[in-house]
mmCIF file of C-alpha atoms in Angstrom:
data_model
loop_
_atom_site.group_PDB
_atom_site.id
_atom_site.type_symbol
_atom_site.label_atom_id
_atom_site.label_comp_id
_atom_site.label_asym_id
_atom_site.label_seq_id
_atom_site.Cartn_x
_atom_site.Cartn_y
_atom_site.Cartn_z
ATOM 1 C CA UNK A 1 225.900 167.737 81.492
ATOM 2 C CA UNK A 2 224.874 164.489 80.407
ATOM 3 C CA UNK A 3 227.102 162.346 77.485
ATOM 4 C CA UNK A 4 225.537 159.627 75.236
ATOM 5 C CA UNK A 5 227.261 158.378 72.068
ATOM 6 C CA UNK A 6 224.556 158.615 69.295
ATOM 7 C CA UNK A 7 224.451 156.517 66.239
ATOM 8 C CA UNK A 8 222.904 155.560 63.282
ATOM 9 C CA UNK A 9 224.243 152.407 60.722
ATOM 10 C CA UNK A 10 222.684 150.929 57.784
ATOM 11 C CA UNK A 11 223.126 147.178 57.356
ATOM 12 C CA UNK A 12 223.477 145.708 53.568
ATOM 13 C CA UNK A 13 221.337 142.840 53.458
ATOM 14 C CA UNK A 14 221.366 142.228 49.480
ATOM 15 C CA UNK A 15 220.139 138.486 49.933
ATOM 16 C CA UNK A 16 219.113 137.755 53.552
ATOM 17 C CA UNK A 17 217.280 136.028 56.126
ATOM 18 C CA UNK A 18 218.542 137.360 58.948
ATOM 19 C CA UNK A 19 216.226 137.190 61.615
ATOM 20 C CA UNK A 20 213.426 134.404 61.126
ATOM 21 C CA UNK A 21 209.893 134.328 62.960
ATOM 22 C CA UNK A 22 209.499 130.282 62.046
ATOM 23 C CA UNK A 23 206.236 129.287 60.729
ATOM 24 C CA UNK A 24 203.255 130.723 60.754
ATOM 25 C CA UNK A 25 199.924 129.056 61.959
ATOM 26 C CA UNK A 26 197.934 130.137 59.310
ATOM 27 C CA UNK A 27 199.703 128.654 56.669
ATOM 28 C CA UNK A 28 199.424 125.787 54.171
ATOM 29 C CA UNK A 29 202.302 123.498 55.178
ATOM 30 C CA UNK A 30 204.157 123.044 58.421
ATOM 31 C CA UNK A 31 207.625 123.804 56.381
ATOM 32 C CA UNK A 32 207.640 127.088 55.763
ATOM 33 C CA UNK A 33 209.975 129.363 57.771
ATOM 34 C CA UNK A 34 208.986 133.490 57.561
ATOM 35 C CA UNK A 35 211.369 136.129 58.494
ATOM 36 C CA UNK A 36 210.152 138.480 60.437
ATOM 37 C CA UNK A 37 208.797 141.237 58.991
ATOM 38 C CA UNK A 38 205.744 144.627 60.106
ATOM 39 C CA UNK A 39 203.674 146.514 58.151
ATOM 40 C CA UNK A 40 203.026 150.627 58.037
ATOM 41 C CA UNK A 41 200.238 150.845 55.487
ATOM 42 C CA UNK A 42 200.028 148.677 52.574
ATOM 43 C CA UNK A 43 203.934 148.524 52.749
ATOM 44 C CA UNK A 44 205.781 144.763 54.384
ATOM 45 C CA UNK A 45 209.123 145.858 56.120
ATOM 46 C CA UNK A 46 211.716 142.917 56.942
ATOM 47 C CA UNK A 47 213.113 143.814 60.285
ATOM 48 C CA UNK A 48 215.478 141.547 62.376
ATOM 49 C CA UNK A 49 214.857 142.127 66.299
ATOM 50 C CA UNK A 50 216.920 144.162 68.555
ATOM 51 C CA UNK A 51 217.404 141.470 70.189
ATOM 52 C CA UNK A 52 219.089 139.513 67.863
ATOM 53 C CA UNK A 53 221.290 142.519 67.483
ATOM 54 C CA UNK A 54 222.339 142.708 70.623
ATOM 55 C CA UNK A 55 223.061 139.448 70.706
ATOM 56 C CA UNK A 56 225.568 140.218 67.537
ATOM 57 C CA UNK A 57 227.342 142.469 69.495
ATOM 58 C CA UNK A 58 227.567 140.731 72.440
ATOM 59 C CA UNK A 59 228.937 137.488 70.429
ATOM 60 C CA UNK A 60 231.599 139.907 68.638
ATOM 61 C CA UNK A 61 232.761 141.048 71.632
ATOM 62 C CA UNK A 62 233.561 138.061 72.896
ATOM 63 C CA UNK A 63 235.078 136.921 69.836
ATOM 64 C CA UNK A 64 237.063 139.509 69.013
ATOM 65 C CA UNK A 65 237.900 142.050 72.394
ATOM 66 C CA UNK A 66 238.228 138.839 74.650
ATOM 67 C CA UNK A 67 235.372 140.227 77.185
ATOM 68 C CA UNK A 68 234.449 138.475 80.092
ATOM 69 C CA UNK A 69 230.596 137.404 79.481
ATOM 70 C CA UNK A 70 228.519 136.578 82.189
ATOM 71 C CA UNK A 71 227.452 132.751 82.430
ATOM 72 C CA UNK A 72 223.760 132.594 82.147
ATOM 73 C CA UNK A 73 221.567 130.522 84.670
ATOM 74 C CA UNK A 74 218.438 128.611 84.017
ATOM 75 C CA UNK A 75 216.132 128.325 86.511
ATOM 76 C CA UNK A 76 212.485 126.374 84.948
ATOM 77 C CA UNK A 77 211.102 128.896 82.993
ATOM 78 C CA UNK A 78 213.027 131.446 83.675
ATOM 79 C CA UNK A 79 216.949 132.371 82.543
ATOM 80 C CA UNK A 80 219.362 134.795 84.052
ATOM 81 C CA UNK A 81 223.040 136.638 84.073
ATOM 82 C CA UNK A 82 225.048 136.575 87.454
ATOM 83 C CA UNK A 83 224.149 140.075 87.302
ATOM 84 C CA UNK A 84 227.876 141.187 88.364
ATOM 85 C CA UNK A 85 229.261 144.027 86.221
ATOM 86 C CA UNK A 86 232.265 144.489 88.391
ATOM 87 C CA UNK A 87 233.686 140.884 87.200
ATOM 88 C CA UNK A 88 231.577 140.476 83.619
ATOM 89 C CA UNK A 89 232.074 143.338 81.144
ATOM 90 C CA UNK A 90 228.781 142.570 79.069
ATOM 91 C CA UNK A 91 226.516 142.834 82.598
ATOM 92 C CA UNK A 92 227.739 145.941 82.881
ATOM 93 C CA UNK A 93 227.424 147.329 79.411
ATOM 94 C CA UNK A 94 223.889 145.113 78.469
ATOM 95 C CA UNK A 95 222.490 145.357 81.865
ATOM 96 C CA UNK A 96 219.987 142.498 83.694
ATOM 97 C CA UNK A 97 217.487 141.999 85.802
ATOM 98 C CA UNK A 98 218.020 139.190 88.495
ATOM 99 C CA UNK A 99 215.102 138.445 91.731
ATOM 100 C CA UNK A 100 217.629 137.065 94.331
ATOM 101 C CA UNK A 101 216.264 135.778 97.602
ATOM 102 C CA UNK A 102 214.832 138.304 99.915
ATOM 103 C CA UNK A 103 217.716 137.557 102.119
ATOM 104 C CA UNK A 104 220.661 137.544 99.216
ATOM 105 C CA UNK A 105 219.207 141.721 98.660
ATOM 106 C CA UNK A 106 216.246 140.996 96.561
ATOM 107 C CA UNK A 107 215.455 141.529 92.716
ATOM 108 C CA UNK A 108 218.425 143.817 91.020
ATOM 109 C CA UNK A 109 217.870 145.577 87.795
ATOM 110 C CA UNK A 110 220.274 147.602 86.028
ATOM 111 C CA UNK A 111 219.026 149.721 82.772
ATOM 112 C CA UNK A 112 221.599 148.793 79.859
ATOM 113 C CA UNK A 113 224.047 151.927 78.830
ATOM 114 C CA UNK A 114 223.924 150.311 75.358
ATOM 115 C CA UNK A 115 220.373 150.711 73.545
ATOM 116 C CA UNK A 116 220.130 149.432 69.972
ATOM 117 C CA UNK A 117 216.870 149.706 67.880
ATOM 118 C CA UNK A 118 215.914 146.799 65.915
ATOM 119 C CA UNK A 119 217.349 146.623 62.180
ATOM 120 C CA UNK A 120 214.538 147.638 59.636
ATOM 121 C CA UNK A 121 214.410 147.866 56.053
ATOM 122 C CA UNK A 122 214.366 151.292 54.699
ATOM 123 C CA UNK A 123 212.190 150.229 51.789
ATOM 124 C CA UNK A 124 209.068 148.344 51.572
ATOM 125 C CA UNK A 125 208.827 145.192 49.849
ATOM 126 C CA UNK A 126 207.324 141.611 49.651
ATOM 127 C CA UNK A 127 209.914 138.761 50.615
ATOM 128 C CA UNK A 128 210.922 136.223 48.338
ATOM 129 C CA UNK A 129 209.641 132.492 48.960
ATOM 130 C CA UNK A 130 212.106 130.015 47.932
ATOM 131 C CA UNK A 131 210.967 126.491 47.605
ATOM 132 C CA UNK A 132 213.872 123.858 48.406
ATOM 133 C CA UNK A 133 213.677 119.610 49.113
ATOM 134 C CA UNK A 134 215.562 117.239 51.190
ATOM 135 C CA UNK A 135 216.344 114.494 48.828
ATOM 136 C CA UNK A 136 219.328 112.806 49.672
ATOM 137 C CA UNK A 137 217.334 110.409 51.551
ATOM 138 C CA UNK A 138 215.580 107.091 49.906
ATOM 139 C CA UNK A 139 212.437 107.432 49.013
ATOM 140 C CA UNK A 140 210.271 110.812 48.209
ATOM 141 C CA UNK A 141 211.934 113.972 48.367
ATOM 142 C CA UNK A 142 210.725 116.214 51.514
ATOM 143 C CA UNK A 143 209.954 119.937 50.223
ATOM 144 C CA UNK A 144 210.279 123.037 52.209
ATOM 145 C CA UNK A 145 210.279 126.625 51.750
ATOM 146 C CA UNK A 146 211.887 129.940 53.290
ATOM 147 C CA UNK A 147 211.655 133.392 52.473
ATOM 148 C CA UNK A 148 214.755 135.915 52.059
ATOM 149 C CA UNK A 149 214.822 139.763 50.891
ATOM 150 C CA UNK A 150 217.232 142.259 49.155
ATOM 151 C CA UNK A 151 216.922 145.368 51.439
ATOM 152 C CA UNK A 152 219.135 147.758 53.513
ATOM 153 C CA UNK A 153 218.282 147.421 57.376
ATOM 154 C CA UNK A 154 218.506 150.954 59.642
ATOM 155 C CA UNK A 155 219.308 151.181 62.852
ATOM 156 C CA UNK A 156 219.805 153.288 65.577
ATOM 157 C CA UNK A 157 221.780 152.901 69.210
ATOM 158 C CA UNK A 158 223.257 155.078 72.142
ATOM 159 C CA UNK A 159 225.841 153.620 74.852
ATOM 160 C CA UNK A 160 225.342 156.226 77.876
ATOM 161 C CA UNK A 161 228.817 157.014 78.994
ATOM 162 C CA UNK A 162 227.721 158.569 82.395
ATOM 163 C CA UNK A 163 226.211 154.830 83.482
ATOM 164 C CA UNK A 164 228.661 152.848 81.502
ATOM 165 C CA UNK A 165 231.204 151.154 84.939
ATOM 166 C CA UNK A 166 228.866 153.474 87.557
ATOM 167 C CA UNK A 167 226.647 151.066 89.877
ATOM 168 C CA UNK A 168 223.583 152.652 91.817
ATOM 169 C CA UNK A 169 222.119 151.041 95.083
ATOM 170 C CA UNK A 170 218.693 153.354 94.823
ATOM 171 C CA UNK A 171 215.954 151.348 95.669
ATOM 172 C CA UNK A 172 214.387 152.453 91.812
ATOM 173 C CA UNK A 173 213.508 149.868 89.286
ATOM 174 C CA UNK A 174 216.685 149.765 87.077
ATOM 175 C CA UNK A 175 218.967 151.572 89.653
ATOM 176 C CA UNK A 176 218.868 149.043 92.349
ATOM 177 C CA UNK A 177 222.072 147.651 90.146
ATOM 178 C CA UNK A 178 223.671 146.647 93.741
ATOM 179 C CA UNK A 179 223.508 143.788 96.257
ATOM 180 C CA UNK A 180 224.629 142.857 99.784
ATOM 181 C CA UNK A 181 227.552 140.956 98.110
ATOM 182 C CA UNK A 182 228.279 142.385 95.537
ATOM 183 C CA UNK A 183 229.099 145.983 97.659
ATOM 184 C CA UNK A 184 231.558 143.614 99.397
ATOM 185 C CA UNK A 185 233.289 142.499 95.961
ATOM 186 C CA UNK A 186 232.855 146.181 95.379
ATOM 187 C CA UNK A 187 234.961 147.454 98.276
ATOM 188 C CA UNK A 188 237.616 144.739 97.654
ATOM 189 C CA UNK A 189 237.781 145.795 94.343
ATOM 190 C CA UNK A 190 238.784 149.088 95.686
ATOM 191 C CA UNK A 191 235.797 151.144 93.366
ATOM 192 C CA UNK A 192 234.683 154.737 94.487
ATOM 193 C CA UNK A 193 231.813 155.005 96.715
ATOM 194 C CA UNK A 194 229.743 158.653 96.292
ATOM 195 C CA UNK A 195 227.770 158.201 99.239
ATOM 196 C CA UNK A 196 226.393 161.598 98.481
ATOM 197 C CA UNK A 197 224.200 159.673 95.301
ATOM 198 C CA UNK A 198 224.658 156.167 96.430
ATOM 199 C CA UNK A 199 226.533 154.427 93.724
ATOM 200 C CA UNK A 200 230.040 153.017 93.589
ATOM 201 C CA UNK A 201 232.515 153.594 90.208
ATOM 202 C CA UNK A 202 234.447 151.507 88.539
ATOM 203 C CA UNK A 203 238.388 152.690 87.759
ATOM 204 C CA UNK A 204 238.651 154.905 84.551
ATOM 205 C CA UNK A 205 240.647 152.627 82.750
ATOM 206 C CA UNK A 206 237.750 149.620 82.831
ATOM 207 C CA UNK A 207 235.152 152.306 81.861
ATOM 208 C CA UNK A 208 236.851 153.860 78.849
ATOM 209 C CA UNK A 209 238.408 150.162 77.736
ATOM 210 C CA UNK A 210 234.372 148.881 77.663
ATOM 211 C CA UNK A 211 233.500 151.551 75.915
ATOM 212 C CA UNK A 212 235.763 151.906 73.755
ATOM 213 C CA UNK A 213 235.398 148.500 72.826
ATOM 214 C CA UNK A 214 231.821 148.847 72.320
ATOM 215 C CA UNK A 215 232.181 151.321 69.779
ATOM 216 C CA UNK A 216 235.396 149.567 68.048
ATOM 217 C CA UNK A 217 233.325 145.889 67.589
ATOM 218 C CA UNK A 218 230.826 147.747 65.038
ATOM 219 C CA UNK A 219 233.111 147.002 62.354
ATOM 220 C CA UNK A 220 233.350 143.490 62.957
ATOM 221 C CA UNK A 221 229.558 142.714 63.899
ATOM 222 C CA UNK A 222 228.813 139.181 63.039
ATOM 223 C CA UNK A 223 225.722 136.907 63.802
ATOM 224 C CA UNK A 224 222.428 136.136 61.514
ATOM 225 C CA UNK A 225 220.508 133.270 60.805
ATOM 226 C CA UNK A 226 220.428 131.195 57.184
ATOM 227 C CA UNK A 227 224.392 131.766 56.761
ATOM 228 C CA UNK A 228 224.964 128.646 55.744
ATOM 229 C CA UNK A 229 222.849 129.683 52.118
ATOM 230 C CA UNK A 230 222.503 133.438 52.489
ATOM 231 C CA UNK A 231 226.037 134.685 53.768
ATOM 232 C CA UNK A 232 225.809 138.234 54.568
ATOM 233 C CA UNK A 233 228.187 140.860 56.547
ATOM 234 C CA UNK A 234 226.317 142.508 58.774
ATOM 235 C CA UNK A 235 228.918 144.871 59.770
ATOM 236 C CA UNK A 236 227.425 148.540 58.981
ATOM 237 C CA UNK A 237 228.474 149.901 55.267
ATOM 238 C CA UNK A 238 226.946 153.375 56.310
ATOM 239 C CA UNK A 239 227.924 154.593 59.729
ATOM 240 C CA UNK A 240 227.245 158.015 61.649
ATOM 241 C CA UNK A 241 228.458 158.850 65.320
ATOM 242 C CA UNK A 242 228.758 161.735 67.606
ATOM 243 C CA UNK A 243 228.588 162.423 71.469
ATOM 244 C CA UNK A 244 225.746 164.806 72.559
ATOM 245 C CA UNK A 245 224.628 166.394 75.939
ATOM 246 C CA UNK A 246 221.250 164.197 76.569
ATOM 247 C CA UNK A 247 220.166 161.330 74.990
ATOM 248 C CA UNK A 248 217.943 162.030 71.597
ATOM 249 C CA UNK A 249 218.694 159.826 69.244
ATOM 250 C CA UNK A 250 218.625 162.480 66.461
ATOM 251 C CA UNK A 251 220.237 160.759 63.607
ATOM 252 C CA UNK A 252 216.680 158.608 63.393
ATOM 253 C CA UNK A 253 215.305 160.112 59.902
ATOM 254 C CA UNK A 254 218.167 160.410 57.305
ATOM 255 C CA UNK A 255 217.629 157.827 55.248
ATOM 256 C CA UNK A 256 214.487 157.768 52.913
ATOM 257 C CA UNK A 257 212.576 155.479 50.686
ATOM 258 C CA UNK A 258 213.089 156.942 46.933
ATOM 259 C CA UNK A 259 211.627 155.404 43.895
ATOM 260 C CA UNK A 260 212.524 152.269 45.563
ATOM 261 C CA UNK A 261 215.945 152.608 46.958
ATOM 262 C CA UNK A 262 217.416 153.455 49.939
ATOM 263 C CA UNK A 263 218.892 156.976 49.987
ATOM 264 C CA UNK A 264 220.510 159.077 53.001
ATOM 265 C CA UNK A 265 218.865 162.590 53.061
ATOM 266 C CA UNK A 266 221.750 165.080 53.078
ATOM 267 C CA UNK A 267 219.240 167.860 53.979
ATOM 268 C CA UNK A 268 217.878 166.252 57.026
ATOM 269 C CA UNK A 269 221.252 165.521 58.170
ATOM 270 C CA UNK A 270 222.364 168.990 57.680
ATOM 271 C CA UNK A 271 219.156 170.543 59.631
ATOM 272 C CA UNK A 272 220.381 167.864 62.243
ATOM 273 C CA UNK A 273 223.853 168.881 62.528
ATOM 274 C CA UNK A 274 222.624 172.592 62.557
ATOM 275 C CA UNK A 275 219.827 172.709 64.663
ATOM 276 C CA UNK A 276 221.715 170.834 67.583
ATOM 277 C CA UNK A 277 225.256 172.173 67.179
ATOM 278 C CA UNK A 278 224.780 173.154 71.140
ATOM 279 C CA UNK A 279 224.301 169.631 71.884
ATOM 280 C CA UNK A 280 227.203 167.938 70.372
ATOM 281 C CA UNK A 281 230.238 167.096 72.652
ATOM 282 C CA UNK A 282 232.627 165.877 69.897
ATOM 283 C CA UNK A 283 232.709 166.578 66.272
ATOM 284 C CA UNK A 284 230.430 164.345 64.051
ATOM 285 C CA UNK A 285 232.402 161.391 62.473
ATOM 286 C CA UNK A 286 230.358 159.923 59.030
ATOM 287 C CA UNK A 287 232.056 156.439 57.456
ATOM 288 C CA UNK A 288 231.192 154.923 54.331
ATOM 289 C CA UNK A 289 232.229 151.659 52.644
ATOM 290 C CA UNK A 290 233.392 152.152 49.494
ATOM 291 C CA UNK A 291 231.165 150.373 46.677
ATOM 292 C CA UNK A 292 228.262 150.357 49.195
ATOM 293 C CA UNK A 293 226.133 154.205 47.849
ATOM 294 C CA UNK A 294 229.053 155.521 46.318
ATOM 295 C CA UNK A 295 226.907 158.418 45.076
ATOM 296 C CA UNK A 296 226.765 159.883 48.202
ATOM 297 C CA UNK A 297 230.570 160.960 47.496
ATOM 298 C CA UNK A 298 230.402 164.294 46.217
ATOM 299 C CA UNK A 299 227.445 165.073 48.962
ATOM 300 C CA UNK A 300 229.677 163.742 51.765
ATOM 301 C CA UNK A 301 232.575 165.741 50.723
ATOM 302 C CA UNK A 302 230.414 168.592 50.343
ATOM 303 C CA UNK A 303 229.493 168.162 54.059
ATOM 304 C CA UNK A 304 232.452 167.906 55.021
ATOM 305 C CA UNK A 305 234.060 170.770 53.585
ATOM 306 C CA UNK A 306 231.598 173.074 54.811
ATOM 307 C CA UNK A 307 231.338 172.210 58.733
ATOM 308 C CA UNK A 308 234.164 171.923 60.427
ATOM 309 C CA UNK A 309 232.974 170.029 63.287
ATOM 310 C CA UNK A 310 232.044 166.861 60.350
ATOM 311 C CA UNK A 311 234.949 164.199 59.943
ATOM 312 C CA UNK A 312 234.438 161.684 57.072
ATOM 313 C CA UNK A 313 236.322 158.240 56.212
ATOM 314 C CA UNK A 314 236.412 154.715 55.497
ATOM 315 C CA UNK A 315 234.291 152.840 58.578
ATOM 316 C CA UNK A 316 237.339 151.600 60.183
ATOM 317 C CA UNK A 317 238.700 155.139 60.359
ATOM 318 C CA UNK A 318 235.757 156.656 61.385
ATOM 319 C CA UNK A 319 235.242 154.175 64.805
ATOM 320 C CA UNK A 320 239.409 154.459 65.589
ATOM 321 C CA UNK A 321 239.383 158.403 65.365
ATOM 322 C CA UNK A 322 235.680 158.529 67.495
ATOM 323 C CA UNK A 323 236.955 156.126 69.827
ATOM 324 C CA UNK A 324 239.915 158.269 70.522
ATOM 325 C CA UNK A 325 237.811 160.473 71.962
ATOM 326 C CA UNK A 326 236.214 158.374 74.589
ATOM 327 C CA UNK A 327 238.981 159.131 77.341
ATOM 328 C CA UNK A 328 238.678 163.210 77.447
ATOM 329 C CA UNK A 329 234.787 162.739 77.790
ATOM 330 C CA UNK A 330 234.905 159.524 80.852
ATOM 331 C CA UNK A 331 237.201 161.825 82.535
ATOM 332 C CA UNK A 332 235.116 164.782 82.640
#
């Protein structure tokens, strides 16, 4: 049995440029600055990376759970982590990639636990360009422009629980997670070795307090660009998680495009719930903030009322009580 948090967040973005793609060269001035954006049809969908999600979470939990980030190292062209998830907790939990010298163990991978999707608006729609000038210069006023959008952003991510403090030395691209020294730091560590699958564990208390960390920053995600003139929260308002046996990220299709809004599709979430009750390790745990589709009350309640494995609450309620549950399932 296999056990990967699954979950899906919507993001309000009610006057954002969140993610920008700078200028583009076919354009009629060097001073305009796009967001980034992809098309599926006719339809333009602002999107901000995964990347730059990632990076939000990493940033918050730094900020606000103290972790121990790894100090990146540029080298020319190319930039990397110290690739040591014993002593740095994002390493571990974000993965790398680092080619060492042949003699040093070679080029180490490790395949992140935590997977995020990028952020993309539910609803199609044509950014707005806003036309601004520097003036507070002498002479001529400089003009620019940017654009920004009113959307709601999905997203998707799993944090593998099975991988999340558990180091493999297989000589497979994304397993070779260990190095000559760093199986020395290791063993002075005192971590488990299975010889029997090659890989060395952390202690129980580092795993659960990562991941239970992980889960516990989404309320508190911070990051995006143009803050300065487009302040948004980028914490989720919308917020769905559950532990299943395997790794499907099934939460992927509730929300729809309807007459131009955003809307969650109860029905889809229901055949979701029902159709993979045998895969669910914990019960599923649904937070909304209030004012943010508050006419998805009476539906949630609904829901609620009539499965008993479906927990509802504010967002910070719904992370605590899910994160509870972290221990009983790293112990297994």
């Amino acid at each position: 049995m296999s056990k990967t948090v699954v979950g899906f967040m919507l993001v309000d973005a009610p006057h954002s440029a969140l993610n920008n793609a700078g200028a583009d060269a076919g354009d009629r001035t060097d001073n305009i600055v796009r967001v980034k954006s992809i098309r599926r049809g006719r339809k333009v969908y602002p999107y901000v990376s995964g990347q730059a999600l990632r990076y939000w979470w990493r940033d918050t939990l730094e900020q606000k759970y103290n972790w121990n980030v790894s100090p990146i190292e540029r080298q020319k062209k190319i930039a990397f982590t110290s690739a040591n998830p014993i002593e740095y907790d994002d390493d571990d939990v974000f993965g790398y990639m680092r080619a060492l010298k042949a003699k040093e163990g070679g080029t180490v991978t490790r395949i992140s636990p935590l997977k995020t999707s990028p952020l993309i608006s539910v609803i199609g729609q044509i950014p707005t360009q806003d036309f601004g000038v520097m003036a507070r210069h002498e002479g001529d006023p400089v003009p620019y422009e940017h654009e920004f959008y009113s959307t709601v952003l999905k997203g998707i991510f799993s944090l593998d629980l099975d991988s999340l403090g558990v180091f493999y030395a297989d000589e497979k691209t994304g397993y070779r997670n260990m190095y000559p020294k760093l199986e020395e730091k290791a063993e002075e560590e005192g971590l488990v070795k299975d010889e029997k699958n090659n890989k060395w564990i952390m202690p129980e208390d580092i795993r659960i307090k990562r991941a239970q960390d992980t889960i516990k920053a989404l309320p508190y995600l911070q990051g995006g660009a143009k803050l300065t003139s487009h302040l948004t929260d980028v914490s989720p308002k919308f917020l769905v998680l559950a532990v299943i046996d395997g790794g499907n990220h099934i939460f992927m299709n509730i929300v729809k495009e309807e007459n131009g809004e955003p809307q969650i599709n109860i029905e889809a979430l229901q055949e979701v719930i029902n159709e993979y009750s045998d895969s669910f390790l914990t019960n599923i745990y649904i937070g909304r903030r209030k004012g943010f589709m508050d006419e998805l009350d009476e539906d949630i309640v609904k829901l609620t009322a009539e499965n008993e494995k479906v927990e509802s609450g504010t967002i910070k309620e719904t992370v605590d009580q899910f994160a509870e549950k972290i221990p009983e399932l790293i112990k297994q």
